[in-house]
Short mmCIF file of C-alpha atoms in Angstrom, two decimals:
data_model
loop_
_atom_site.label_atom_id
_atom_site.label_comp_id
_atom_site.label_asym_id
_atom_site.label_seq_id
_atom_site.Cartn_x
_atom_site.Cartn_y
_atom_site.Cartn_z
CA UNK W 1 -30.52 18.38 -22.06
CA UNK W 2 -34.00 18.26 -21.33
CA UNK W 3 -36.38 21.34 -22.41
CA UNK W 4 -39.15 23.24 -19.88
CA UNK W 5 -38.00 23.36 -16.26
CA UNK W 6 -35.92 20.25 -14.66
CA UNK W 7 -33.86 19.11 -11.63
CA UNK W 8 -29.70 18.45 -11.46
CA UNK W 9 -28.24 17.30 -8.18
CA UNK W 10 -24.38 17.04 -7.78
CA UNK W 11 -22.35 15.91 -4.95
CA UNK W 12 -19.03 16.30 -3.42
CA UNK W 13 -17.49 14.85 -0.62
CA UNK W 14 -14.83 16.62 1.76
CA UNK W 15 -10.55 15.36 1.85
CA UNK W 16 -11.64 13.47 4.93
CA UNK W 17 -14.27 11.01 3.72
CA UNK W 18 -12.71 7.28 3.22
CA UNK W 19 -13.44 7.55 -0.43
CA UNK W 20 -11.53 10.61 -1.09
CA UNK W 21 -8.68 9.76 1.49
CA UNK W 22 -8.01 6.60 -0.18
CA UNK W 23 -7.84 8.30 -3.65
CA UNK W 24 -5.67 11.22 -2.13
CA UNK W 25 -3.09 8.09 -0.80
CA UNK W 26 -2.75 6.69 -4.23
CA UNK W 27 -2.68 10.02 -5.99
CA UNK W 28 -0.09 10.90 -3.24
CA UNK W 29 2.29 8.27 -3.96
CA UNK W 30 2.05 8.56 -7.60
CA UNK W 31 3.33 12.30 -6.88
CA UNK W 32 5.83 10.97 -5.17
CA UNK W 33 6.92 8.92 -7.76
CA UNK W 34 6.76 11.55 -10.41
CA UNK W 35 9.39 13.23 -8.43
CA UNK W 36 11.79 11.18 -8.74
CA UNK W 37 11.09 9.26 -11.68
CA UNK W 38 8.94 10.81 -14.35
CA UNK W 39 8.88 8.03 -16.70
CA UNK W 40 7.40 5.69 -13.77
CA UNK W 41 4.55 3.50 -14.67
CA UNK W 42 1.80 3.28 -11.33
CA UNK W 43 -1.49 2.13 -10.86
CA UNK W 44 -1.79 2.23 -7.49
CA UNK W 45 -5.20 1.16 -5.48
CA UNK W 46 -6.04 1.80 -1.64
CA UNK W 47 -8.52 0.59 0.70
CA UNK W 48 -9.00 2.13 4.10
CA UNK W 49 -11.45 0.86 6.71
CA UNK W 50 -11.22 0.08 10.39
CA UNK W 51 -7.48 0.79 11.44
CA UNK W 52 -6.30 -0.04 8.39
CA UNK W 53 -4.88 1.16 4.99
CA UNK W 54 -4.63 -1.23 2.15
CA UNK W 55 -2.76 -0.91 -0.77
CA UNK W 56 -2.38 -2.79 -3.99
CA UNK W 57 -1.24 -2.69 -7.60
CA UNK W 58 1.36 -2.50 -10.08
CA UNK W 59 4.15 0.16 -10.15
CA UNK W 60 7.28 -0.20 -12.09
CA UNK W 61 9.82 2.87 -11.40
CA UNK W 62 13.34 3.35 -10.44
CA UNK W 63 13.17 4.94 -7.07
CA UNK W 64 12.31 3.80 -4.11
CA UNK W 65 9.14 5.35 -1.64
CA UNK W 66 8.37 5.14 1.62
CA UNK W 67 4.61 3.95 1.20
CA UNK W 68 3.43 3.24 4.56
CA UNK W 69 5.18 6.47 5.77
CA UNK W 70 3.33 8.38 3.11
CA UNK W 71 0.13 7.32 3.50
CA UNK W 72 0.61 7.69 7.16
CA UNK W 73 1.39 11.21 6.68
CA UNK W 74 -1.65 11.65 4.19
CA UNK W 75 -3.77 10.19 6.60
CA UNK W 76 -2.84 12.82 9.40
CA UNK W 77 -2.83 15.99 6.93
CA UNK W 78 -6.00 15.30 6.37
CA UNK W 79 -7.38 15.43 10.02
CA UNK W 80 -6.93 11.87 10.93
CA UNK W 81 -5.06 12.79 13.98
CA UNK W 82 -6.29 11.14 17.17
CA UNK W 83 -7.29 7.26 18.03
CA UNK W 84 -10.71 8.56 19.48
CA UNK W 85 -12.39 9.25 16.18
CA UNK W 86 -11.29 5.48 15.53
CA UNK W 87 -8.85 6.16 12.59
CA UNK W 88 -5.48 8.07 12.68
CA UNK W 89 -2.34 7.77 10.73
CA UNK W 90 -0.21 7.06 13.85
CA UNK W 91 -2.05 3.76 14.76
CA UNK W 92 -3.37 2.31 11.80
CA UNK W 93 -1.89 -0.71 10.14
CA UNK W 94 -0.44 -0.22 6.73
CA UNK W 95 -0.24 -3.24 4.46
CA UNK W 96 1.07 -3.21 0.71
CA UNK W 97 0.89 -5.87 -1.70
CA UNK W 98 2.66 -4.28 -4.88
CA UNK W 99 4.20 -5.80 -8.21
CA UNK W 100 5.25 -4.47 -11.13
CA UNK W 101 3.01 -3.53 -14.44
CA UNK W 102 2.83 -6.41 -16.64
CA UNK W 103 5.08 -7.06 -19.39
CA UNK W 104 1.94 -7.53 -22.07
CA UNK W 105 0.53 -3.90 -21.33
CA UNK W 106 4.14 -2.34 -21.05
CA UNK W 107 4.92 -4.08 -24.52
CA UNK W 108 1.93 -2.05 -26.16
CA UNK W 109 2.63 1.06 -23.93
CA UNK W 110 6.33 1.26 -24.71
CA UNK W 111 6.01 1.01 -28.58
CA UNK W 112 2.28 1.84 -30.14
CA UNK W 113 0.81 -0.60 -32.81
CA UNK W 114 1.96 2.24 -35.26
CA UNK W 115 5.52 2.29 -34.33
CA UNK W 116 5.59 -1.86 -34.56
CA UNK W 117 3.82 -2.03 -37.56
CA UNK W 118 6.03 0.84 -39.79
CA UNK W 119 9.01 0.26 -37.70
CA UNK W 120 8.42 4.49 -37.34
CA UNK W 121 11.58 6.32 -35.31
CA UNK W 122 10.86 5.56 -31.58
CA UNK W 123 11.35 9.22 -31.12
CA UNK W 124 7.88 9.83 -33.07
CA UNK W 125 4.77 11.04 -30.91
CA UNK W 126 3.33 7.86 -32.06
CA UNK W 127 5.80 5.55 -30.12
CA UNK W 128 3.34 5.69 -26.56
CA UNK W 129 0.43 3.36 -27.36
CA UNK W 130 -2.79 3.78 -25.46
CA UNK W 131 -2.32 1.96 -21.63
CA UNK W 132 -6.20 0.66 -22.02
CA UNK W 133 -9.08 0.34 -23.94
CA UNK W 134 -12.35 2.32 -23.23
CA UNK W 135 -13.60 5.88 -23.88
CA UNK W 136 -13.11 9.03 -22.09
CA UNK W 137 -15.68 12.59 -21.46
CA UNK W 138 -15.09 15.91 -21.61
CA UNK W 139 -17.38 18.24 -20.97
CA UNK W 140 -17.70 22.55 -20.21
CA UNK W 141 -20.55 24.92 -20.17
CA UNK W 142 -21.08 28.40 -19.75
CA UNK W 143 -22.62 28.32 -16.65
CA UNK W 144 -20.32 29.63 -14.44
CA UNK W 145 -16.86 31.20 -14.49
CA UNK W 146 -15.21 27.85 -13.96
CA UNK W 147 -17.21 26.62 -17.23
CA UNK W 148 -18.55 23.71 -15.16
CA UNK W 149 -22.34 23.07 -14.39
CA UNK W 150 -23.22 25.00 -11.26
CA UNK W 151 -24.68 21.83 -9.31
CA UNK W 152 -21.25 20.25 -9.37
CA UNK W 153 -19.52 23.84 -9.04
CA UNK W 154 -21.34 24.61 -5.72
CA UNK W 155 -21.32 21.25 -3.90
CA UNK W 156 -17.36 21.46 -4.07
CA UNK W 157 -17.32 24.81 -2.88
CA UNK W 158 -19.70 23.57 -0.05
CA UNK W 159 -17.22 20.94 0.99
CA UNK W 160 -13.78 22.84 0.43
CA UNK W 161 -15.76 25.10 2.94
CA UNK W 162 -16.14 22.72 5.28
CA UNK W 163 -13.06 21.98 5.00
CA UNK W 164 -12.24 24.99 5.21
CA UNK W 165 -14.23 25.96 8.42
CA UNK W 166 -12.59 23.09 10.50
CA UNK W 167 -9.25 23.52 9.86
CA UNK W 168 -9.29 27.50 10.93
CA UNK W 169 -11.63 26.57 13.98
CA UNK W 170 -14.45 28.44 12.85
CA UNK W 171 -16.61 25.05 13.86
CA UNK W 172 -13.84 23.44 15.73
CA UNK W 173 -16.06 20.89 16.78
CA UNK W 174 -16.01 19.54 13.20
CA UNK W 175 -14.28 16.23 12.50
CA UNK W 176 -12.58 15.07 8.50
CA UNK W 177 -15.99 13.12 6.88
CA UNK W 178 -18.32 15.10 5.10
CA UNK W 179 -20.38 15.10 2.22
CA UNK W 180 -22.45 18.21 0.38
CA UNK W 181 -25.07 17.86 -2.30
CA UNK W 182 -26.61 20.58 -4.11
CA UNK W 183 -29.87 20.78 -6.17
CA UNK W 184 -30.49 23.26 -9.04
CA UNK W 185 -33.81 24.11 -11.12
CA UNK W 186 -32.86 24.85 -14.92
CA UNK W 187 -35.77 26.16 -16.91
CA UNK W 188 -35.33 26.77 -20.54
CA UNK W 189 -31.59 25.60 -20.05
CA UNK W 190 -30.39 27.68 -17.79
CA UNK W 191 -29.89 27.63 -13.76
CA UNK W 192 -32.75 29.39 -12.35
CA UNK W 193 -32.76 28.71 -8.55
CA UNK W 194 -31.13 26.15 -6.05
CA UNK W 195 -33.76 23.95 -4.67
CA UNK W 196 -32.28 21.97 -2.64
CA UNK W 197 -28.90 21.41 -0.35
CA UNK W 198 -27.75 18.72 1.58
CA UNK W 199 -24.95 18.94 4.03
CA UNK W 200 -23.58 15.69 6.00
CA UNK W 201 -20.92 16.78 8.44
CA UNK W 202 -18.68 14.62 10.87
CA UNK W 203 -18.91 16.20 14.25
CA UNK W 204 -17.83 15.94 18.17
CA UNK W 205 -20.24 13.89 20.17
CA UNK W 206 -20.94 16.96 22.43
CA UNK W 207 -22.21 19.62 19.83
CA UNK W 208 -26.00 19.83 19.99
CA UNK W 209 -28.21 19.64 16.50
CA UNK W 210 -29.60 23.34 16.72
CA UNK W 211 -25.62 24.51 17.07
CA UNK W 212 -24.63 22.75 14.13
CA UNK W 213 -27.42 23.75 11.55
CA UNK W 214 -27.05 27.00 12.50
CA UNK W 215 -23.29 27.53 12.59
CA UNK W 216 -23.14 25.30 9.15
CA UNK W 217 -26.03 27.27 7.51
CA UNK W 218 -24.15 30.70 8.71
CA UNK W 219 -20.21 29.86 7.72
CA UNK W 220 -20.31 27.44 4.86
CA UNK W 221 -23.96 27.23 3.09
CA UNK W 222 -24.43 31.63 3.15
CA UNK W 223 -20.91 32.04 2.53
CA UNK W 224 -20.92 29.72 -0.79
CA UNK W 225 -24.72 29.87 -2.24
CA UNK W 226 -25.15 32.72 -4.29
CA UNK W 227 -28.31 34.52 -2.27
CA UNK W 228 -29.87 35.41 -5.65
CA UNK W 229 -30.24 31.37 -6.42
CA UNK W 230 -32.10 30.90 -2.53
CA UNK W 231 -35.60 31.32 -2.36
CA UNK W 232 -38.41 30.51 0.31
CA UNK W 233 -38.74 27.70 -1.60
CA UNK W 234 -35.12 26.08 -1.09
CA UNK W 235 -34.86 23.00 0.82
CA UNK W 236 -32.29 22.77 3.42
CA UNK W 237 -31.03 19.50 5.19
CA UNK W 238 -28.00 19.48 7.59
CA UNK W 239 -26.68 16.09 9.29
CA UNK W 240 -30.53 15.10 8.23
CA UNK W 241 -30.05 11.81 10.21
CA UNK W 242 -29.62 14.37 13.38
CA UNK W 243 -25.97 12.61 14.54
CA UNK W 244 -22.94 11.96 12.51
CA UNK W 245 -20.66 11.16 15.16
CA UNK W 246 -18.80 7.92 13.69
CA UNK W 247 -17.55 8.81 10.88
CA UNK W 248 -14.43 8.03 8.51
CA UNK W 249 -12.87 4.85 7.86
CA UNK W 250 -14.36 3.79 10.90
CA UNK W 251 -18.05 3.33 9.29
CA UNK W 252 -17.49 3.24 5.83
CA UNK W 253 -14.47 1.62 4.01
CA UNK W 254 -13.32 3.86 1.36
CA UNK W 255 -11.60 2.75 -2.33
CA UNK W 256 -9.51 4.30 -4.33
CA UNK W 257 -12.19 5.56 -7.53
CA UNK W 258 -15.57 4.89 -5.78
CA UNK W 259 -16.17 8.73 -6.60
CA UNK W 260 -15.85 9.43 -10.46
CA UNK W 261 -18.78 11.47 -10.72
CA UNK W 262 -17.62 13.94 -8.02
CA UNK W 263 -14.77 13.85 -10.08
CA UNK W 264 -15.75 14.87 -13.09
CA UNK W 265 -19.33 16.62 -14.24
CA UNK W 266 -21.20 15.80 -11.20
CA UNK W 267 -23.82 13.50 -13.27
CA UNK W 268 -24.42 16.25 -15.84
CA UNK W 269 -23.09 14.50 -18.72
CA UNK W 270 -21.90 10.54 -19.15
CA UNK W 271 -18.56 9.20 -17.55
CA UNK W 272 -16.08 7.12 -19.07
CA UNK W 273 -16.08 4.67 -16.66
CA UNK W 274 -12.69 4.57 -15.55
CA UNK W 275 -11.39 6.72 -12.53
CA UNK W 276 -7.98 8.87 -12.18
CA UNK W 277 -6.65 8.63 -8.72
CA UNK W 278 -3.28 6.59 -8.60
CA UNK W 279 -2.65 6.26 -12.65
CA UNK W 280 0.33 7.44 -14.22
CA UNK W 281 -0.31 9.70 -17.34
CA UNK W 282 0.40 7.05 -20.08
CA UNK W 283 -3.33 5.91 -18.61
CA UNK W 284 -5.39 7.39 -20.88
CA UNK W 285 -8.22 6.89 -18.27
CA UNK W 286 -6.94 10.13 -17.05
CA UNK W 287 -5.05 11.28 -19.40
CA UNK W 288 -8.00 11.57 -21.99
CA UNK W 289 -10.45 12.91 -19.94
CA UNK W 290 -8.11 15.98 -19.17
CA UNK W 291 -7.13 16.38 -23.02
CA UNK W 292 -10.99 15.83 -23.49
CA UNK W 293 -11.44 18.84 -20.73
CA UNK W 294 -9.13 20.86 -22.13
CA UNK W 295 -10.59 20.83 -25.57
CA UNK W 296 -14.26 21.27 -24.57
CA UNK W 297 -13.66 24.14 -22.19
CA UNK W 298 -11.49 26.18 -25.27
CA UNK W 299 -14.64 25.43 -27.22
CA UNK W 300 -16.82 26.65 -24.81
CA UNK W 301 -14.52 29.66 -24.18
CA UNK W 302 -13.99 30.74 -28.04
CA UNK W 303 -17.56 31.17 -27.99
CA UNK W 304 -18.18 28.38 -30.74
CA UNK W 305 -20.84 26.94 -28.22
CA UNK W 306 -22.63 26.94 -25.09
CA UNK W 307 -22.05 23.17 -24.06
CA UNK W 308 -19.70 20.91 -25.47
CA UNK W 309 -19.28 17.19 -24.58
CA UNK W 310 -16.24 15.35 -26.04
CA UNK W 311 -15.48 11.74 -26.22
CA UNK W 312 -12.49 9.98 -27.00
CA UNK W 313 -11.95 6.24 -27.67
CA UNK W 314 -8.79 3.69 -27.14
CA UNK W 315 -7.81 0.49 -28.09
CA UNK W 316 -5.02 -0.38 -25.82
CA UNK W 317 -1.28 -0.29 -27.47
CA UNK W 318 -2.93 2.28 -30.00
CA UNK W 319 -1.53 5.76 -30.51
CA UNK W 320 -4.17 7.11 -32.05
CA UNK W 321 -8.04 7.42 -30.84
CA UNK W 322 -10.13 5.45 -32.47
CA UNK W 323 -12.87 7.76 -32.83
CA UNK W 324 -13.72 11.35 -31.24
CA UNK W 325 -17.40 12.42 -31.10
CA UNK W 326 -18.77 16.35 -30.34
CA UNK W 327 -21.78 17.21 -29.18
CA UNK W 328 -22.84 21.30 -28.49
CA UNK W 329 -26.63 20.15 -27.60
CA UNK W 330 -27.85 22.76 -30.04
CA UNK W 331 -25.90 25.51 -28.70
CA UNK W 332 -23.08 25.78 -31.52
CA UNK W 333 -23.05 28.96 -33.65
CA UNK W 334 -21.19 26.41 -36.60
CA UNK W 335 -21.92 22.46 -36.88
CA UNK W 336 -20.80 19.98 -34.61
CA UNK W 337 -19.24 18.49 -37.77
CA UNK W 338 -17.47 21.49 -38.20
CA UNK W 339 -16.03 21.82 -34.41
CA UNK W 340 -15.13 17.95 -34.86
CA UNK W 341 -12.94 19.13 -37.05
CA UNK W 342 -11.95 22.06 -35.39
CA UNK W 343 -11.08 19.78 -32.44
CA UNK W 344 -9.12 17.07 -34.65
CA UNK W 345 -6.99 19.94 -35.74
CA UNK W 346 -6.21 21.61 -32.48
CA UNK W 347 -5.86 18.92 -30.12
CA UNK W 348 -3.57 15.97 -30.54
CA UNK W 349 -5.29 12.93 -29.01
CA UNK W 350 -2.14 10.86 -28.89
CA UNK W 351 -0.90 9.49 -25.63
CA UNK W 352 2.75 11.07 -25.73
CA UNK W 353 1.32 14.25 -27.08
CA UNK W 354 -1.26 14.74 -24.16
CA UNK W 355 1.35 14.22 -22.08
CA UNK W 356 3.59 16.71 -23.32
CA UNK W 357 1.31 19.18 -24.12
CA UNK W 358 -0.43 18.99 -20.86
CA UNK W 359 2.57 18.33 -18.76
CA UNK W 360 1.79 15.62 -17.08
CA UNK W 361 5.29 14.14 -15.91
CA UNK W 362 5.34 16.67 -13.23
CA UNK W 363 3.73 15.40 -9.30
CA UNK W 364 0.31 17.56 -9.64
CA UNK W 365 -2.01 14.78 -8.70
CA UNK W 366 -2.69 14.95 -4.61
CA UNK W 367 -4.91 18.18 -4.91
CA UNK W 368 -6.84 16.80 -7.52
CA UNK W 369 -8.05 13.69 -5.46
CA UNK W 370 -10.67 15.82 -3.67
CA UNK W 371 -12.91 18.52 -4.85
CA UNK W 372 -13.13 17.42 -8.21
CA UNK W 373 -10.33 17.17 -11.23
CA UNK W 374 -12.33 19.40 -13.64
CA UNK W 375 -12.68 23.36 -13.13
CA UNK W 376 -9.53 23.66 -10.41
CA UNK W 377 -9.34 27.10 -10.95
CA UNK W 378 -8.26 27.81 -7.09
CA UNK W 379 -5.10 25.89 -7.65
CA UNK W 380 -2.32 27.59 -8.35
CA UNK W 381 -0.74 27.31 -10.74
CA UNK W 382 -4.06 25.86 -12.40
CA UNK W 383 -3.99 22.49 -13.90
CA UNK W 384 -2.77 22.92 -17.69
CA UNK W 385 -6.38 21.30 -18.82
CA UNK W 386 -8.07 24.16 -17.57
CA UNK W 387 -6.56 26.77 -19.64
CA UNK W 388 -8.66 28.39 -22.56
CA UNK W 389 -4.98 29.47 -24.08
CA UNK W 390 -6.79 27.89 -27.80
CA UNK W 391 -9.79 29.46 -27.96
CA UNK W 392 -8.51 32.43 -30.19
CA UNK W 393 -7.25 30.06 -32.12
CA UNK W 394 -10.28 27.87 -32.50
CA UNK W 395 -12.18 30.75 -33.10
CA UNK W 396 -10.21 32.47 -35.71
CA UNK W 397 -10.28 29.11 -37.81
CA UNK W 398 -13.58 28.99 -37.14
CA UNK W 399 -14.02 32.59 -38.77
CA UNK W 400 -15.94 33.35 -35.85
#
């Protein structure tokens, strides 16, 4: 990270904007899935725009779901409920174009280059091979009780609030889309003062501009913003274009993984590259970047360090990672050599073993698809990457 003082801005987006609806429909019928057939193999991609909700890919499973009844319902849960704000799950056209995964991937997914090439037991934690190539992040820090950077922490709490706000009525006149960025000063490493917030909120044609910057600034931005972190000084811009009326799929088509950053760190630390939404666990997409998670955060919380960025890389049909690299930024009380190790030791980077260790089989995935994968400490029961159930562990080997 950079020394002196220096700007991070974050963003989220709210359930109801296209990009997040369209990941919650593929994450939603990869649940469903689950359910019924944990060993199914999705990737599952959705467009929405204009009265219409596309989806695409390649699922292979034993069950049968109802897509276009799914996504229907997923598109009303989430607010899309009337013609008049020119999307809603009752009207909208539903097209699918799905086939099953192909044979060459499944063939290196079903039995790892290890198991082919020792002719291992196909019981062995070897036998799932890596469903892709490419390299995954984790990443935690001790800057708040989430161990997530604070820019990305408070722009999801701004949206879940806006969220939360026009679901109970508080601002009844708000509609699904909505977007929240937040702007924090670090100096010397550490989170001194917001400086600047951005809420974009989807709203009834009627409300007038003062109404709505006050009654946003009063129940969502005091509410969330720690007061301590606002100064004079703090920039404030709500609906800054002074109308958001058309909003939604109507005036912006959304895709399934158009959002990784608000999924993840919040543009913090790198990203992978690939997204999560609609990816069964043998993706190690998502599947690494939770095990990667989940092994930075028990870092962070033993104590070894103040930061830690893991990343994991895949060759696709491979069991085993081809290389995991550690980075504390300075902050480790032992070597980053030494927590590599640690890590190695701790963590089992192997497809099948993520899976079991982390429990993936299980539908878990919907609630993830907005408000960021990483730090869902207000689910409950918490996703399994966010437990720090190792850092006693890590730290006792660590002779910490």
């Amino acid at each position: 990270m950079p020394v002196g003082r220096f700007l991070v801005t974050s963003e989220s987006a709210t359930e109801g904007h296209p990009d997040k609806l369209a990941d919650q429909i593929s994450d939603g019928i990869l649940d469903a899935i689950l359910t019924e057939d944990p060993m199914g193999r999705v990737a599952c991609e959705t467009l929405v725009t204009t009265g219409l909700v596309m989806i695409a890919g390649e699922i292979t499973t034993s069950c049968y779901v109802d897509i276009p009844r799914l996504a229907r319902s997923i598109v009303k849960d989430v607010g899309y409920t009337r013609a008049k704000y020119g999307f809603d799950g009752d009207t909208c056209a539903v097209v699918t174009a799905i086939d099953e995964q192909s044979p060459d991937i499944a063939q290196g997914v079903n039995r790892a280059l290890e198991v082919r090439e020792s002719e291992m037991d196909d019981d062995e934690i070897d036998r799932i091979g890596a469903g892709d190539q490419g390299m995954m992040i984790g990443y935690a820090t001790n800057e708040t009780e989430e161990l997530m950077p604070i820019p990305i922490t408070l722009a999801h709490k701004l949206a879940r609030r806006l969220a939360f706000v026009r679901k109970a009525k508080t601002l009844p006149y708000l509609r699904p889309d909505g977007k929240t960025q937040v702007t924090v000063e670090y100096e010397a490493d550490k989170p001194k003062r917001v400086s600047a917030i951005v809420v974009s909120a989807q709203h009834h044609p009627a409300v007038e501009q003062k109404q709505l910057c006050d009654e946003i600034k009063e129940h969502v931005i005091d509410v969330v913003v720690p007061p301590e972190m606002v100064d004079e000084r703090t920039k404030i811009f709500i609906n800054p274009t002074g109308r958001f009326v058309v909003g939604g799929p109507l005036a912006d088509t959304g895709l399934t993984g158009r959002k990784i950053m608000v999924d993840t760190y919040g543009s913090v630390v790198p990203h992978g590259g690939g997204c999560f939404s609609g990816k069964d666990p043998t993706k190690v997409d998502r599947t690494g970047a939770y095990m990667a998670r989940y092994a930075a955060k028990n870092v962070v919380a033993s104590g070894l360090a103040d930061k830690c960025l893991i990343q994991v890389a895949y060759a696709i049909g491979v069991a085993r990672p081809l290389a995991i690299y550690v980075d504390t930024f300075g902050t480790g009380n032992v070597s980053d050599e030494e927590i590599t190790h640690l890590v190695k030791e701790h963590f089992d980077f192997r497809p099948a073993a993520m899976i079991r260790d982390l429990d993936l089989r299980k539908p878990q995935y919907r609630p993830l698809a907005a408000y960021g994968h990483m730090g869902r400490i207000d689910l409950d029961p918490i996703p399994a990457w966010e437990r720090t159930d190792r850092a006693q562990d890590l730290r006792r080997a660590a002779g910490a």
